[in-house]
CSV table of C-alpha atoms in Angstrom, one decimal:
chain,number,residue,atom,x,y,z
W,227,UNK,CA,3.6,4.4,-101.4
W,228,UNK,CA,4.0,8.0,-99.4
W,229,UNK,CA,1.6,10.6,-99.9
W,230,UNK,CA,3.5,14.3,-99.5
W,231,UNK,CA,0.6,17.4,-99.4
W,232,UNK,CA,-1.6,15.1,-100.6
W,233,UNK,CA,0.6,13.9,-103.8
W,234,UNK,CA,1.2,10.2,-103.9
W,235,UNK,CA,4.7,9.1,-104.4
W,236,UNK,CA,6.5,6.3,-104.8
W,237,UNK,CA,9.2,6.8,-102.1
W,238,UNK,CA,9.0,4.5,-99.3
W,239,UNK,CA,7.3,6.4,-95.7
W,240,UNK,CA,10.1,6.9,-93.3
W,241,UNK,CA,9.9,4.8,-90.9
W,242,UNK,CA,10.2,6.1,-87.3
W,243,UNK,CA,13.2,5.4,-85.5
W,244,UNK,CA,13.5,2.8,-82.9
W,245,UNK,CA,12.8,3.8,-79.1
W,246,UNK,CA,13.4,1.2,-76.0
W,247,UNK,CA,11.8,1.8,-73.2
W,248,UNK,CA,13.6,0.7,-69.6
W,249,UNK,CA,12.7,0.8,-65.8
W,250,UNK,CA,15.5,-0.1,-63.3
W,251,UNK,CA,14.2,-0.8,-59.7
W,252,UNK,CA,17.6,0.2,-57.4
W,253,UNK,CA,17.3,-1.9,-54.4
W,254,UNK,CA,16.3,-5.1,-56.5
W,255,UNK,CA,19.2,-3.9,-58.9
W,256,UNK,CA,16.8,-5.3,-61.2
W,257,UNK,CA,15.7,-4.5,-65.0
W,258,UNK,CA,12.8,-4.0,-67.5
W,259,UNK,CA,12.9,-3.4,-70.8
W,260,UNK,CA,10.4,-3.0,-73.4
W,261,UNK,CA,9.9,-5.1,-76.4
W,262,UNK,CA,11.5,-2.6,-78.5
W,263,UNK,CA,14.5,-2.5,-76.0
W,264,UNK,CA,15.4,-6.0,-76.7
W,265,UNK,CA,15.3,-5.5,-80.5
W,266,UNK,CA,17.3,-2.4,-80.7
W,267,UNK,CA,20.0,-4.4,-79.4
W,268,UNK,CA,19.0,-7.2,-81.7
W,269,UNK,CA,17.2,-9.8,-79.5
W,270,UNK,CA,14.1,-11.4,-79.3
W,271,UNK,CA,11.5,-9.8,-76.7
W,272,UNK,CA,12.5,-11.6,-73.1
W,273,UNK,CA,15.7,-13.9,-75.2
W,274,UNK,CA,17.9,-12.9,-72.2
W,275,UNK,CA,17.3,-11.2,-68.6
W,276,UNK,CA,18.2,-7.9,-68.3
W,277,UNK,CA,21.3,-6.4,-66.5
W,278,UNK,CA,23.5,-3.5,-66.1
W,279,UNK,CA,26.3,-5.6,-67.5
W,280,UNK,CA,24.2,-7.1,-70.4
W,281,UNK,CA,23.7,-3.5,-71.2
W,282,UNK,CA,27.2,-2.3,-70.7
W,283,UNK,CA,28.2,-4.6,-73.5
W,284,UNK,CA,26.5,-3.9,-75.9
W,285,UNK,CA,28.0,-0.3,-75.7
W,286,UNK,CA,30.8,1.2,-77.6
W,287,UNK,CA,34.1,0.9,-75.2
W,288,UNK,CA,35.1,4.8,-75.7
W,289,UNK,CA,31.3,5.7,-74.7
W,290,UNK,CA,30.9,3.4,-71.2
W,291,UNK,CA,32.6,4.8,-69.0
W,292,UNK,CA,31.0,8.4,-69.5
W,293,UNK,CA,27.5,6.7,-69.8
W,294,UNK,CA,27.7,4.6,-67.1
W,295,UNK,CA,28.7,7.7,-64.8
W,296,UNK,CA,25.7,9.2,-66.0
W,297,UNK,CA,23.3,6.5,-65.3
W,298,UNK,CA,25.4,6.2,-61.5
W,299,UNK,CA,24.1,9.9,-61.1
W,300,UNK,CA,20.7,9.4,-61.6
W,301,UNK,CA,20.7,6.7,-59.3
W,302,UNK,CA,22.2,8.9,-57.0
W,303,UNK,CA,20.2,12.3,-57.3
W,304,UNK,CA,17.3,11.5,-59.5
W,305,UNK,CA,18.1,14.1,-61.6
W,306,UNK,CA,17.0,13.8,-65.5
W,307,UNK,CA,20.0,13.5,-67.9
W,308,UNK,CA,20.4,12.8,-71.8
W,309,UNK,CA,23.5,10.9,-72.9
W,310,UNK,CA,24.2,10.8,-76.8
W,311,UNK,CA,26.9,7.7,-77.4
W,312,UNK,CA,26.9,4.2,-79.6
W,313,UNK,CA,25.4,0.9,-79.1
W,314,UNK,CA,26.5,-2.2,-81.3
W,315,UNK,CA,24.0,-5.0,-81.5
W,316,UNK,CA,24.1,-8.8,-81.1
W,317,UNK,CA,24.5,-8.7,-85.0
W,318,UNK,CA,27.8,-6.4,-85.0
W,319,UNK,CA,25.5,-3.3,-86.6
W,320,UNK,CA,26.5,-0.1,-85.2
W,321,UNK,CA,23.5,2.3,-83.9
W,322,UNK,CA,23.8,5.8,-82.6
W,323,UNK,CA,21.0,6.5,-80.0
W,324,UNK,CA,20.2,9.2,-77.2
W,325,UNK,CA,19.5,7.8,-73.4
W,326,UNK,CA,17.3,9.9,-71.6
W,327,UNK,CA,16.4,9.2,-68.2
W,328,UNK,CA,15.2,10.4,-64.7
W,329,UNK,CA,14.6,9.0,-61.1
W,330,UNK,CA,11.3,8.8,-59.1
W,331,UNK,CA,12.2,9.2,-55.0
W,332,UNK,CA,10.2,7.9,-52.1
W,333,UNK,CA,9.3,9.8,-49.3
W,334,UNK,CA,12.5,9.8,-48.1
W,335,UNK,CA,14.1,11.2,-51.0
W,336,UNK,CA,15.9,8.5,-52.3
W,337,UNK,CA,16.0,7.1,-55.6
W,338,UNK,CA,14.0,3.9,-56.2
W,339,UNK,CA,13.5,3.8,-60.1
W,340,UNK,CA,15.0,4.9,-63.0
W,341,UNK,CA,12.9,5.5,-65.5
W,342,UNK,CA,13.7,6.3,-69.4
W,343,UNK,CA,14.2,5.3,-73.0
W,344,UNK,CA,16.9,4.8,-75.6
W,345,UNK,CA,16.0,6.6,-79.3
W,346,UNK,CA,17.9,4.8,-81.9
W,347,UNK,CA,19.2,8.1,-83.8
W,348,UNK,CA,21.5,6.5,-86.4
W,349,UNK,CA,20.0,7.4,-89.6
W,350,UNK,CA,19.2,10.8,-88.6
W,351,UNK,CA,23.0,10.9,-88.4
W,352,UNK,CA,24.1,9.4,-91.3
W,353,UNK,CA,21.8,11.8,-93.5
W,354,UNK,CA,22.5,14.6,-91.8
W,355,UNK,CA,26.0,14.2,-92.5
W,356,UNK,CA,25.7,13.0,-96.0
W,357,UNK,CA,24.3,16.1,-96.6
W,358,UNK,CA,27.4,18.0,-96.0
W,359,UNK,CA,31.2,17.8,-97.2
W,360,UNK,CA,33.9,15.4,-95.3
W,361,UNK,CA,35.6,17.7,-93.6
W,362,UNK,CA,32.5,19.0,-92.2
W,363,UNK,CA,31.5,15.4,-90.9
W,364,UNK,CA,32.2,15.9,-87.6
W,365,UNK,CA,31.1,19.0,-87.4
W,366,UNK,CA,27.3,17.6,-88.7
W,367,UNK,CA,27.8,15.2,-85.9
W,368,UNK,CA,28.2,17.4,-82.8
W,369,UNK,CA,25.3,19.4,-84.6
W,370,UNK,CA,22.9,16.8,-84.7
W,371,UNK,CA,23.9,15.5,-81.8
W,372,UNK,CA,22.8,18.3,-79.9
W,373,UNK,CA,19.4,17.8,-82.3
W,374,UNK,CA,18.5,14.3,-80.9
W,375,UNK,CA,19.3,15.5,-77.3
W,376,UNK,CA,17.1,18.5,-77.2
W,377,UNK,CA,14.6,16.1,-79.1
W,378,UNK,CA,14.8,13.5,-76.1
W,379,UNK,CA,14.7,16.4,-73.8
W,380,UNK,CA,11.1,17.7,-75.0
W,381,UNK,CA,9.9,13.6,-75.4
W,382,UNK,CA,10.7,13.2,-71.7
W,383,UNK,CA,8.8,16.7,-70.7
W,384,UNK,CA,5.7,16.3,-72.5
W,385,UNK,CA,5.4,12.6,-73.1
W,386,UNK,CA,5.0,12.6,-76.9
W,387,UNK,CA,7.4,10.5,-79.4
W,388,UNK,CA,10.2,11.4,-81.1
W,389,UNK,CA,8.8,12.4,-84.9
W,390,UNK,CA,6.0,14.7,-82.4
W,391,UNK,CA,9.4,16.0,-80.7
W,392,UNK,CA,11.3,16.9,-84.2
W,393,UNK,CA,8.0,18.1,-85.9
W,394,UNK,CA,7.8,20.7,-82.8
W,395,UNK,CA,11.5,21.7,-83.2
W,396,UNK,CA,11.1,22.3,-87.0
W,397,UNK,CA,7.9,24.3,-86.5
W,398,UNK,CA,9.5,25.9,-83.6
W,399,UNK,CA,12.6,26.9,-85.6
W,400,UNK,CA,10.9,28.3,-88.2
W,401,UNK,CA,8.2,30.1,-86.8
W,402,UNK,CA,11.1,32.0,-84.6
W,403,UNK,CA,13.8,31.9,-87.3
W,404,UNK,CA,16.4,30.1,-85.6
W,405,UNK,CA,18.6,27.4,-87.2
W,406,UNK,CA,17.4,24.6,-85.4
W,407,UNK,CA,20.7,23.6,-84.2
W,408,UNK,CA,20.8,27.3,-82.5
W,409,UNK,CA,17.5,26.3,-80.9
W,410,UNK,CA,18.3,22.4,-79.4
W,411,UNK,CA,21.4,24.5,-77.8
W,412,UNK,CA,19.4,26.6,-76.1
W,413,UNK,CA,17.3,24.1,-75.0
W,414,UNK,CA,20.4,22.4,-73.8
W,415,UNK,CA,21.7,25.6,-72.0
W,416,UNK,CA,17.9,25.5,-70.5
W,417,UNK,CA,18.2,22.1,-68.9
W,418,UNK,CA,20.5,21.9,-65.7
W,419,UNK,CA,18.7,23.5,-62.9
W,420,UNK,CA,20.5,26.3,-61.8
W,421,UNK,CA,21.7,26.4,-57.9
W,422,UNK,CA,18.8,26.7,-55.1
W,423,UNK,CA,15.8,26.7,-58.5
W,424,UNK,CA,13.0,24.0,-58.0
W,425,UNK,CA,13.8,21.0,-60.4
W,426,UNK,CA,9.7,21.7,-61.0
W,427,UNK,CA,10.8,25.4,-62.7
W,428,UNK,CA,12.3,22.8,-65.7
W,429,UNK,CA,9.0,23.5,-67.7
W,430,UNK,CA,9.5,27.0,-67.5
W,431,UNK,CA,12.8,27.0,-68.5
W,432,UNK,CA,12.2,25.4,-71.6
W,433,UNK,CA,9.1,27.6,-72.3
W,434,UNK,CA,11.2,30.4,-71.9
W,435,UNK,CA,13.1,28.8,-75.0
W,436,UNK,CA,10.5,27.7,-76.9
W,437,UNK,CA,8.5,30.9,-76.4
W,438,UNK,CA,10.9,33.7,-75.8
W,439,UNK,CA,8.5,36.3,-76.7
W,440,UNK,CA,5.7,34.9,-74.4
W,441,UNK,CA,8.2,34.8,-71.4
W,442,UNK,CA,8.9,39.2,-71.6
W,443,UNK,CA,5.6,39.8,-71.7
């Protein structure tokens, strides 16, 4: 039983949505994935070792091409990224997640670990566009697409899970009166680091999002 306000009710509590957690060490070109990472793709925690091909598989054929030359990036530069695109399980069920990773560099600069987490997003999706007519479908998609990826965006900055993250872009969007798909696109447009800005002034950037009256004054 939910409780809404303080009303009991007998709707099922949403449950919150699945998030894997992975490490890749580069010059091992070895793998770690959290328990939840094994069952979002539908094994048992530690059923099969870890690899960039294991992964690869699992992902939908029009999607790995563009996600893994976004995971190739971040090995290269280090540079945080979110990748929206579909995974299929060892069951054949389809899921619709967000990737969101960054590299940690030695003293050297290069990159030794990756470092990030996969948010299954597929419900989300499918309510989001039940909601609306079919030929606004995909439409709903890109929208909420853009929803999950500013989500995984503020998870990654501030640490906090992804129901914290959508509470804060609700609030957020409401207390500024922005649709909230207006407000995950500017967080979007926020991200890259713009040419010869410290990768550090990323906090800023998105403060000046979240905050836009606190960044004039």
């Amino acid at each position: 039983m939910a409780v809404l306000r303080g009303v009991a009710t007998n709707e099922p509590a949403p449950e919150e949505p699945l998030t894997g957690v992975f490490v890749y060490r580069v010059e091992e070109d070895a793998w770690w994935w959290s328990d939840d990472m094994y069952r979002l793709l539908g094994y048992v925690p530690d059923e099969v070792v870890p690899t960039s091909e294991r992964l690869r598989e699992h992902q939908d054929p029009d999607d790995r091409d563009r996600v893994t030359g976004a995971l190739d990036a971040v090995r290269a530069d280090g540079k945080p990224f979110g990748c929206y695109h579909r995974l299929k399980d060892v069951a054949g069920e389809d899921h619709a997640v967000v990737l969101v990773a960054d590299g940690r560099t030695d003293e050297r600069g290069g990159v030794v670990t990756v470092r990030g987490f996969i948010v299954d997003v597929t419900q989300s999706v499918v309510t989001h566009a039940r909601d609306l007519a079919e030929s606004d479908v995909t439409r709903a998609r890109a929208s909420q697409e853009d929803i999950d990826l500013a989500r995984g965006m503020l998870m990654a900055q501030y640490g906090v899970d992804a129901a914290v993250a959508m509470r804060l872009l609700r609030r957020l969007s409401q207390q500024t009166n922005r649709k909230l798909r207006d407000l995950a696109r500017e967080l979007l447009a926020a991200a890259p680091t713009p040419t010869a800005e410290a990768r550090q002034d990323l906090s800023r950037r998105v403060g000046s999002v979240l905050y836009p009256e606190a960044s004039t004054e």
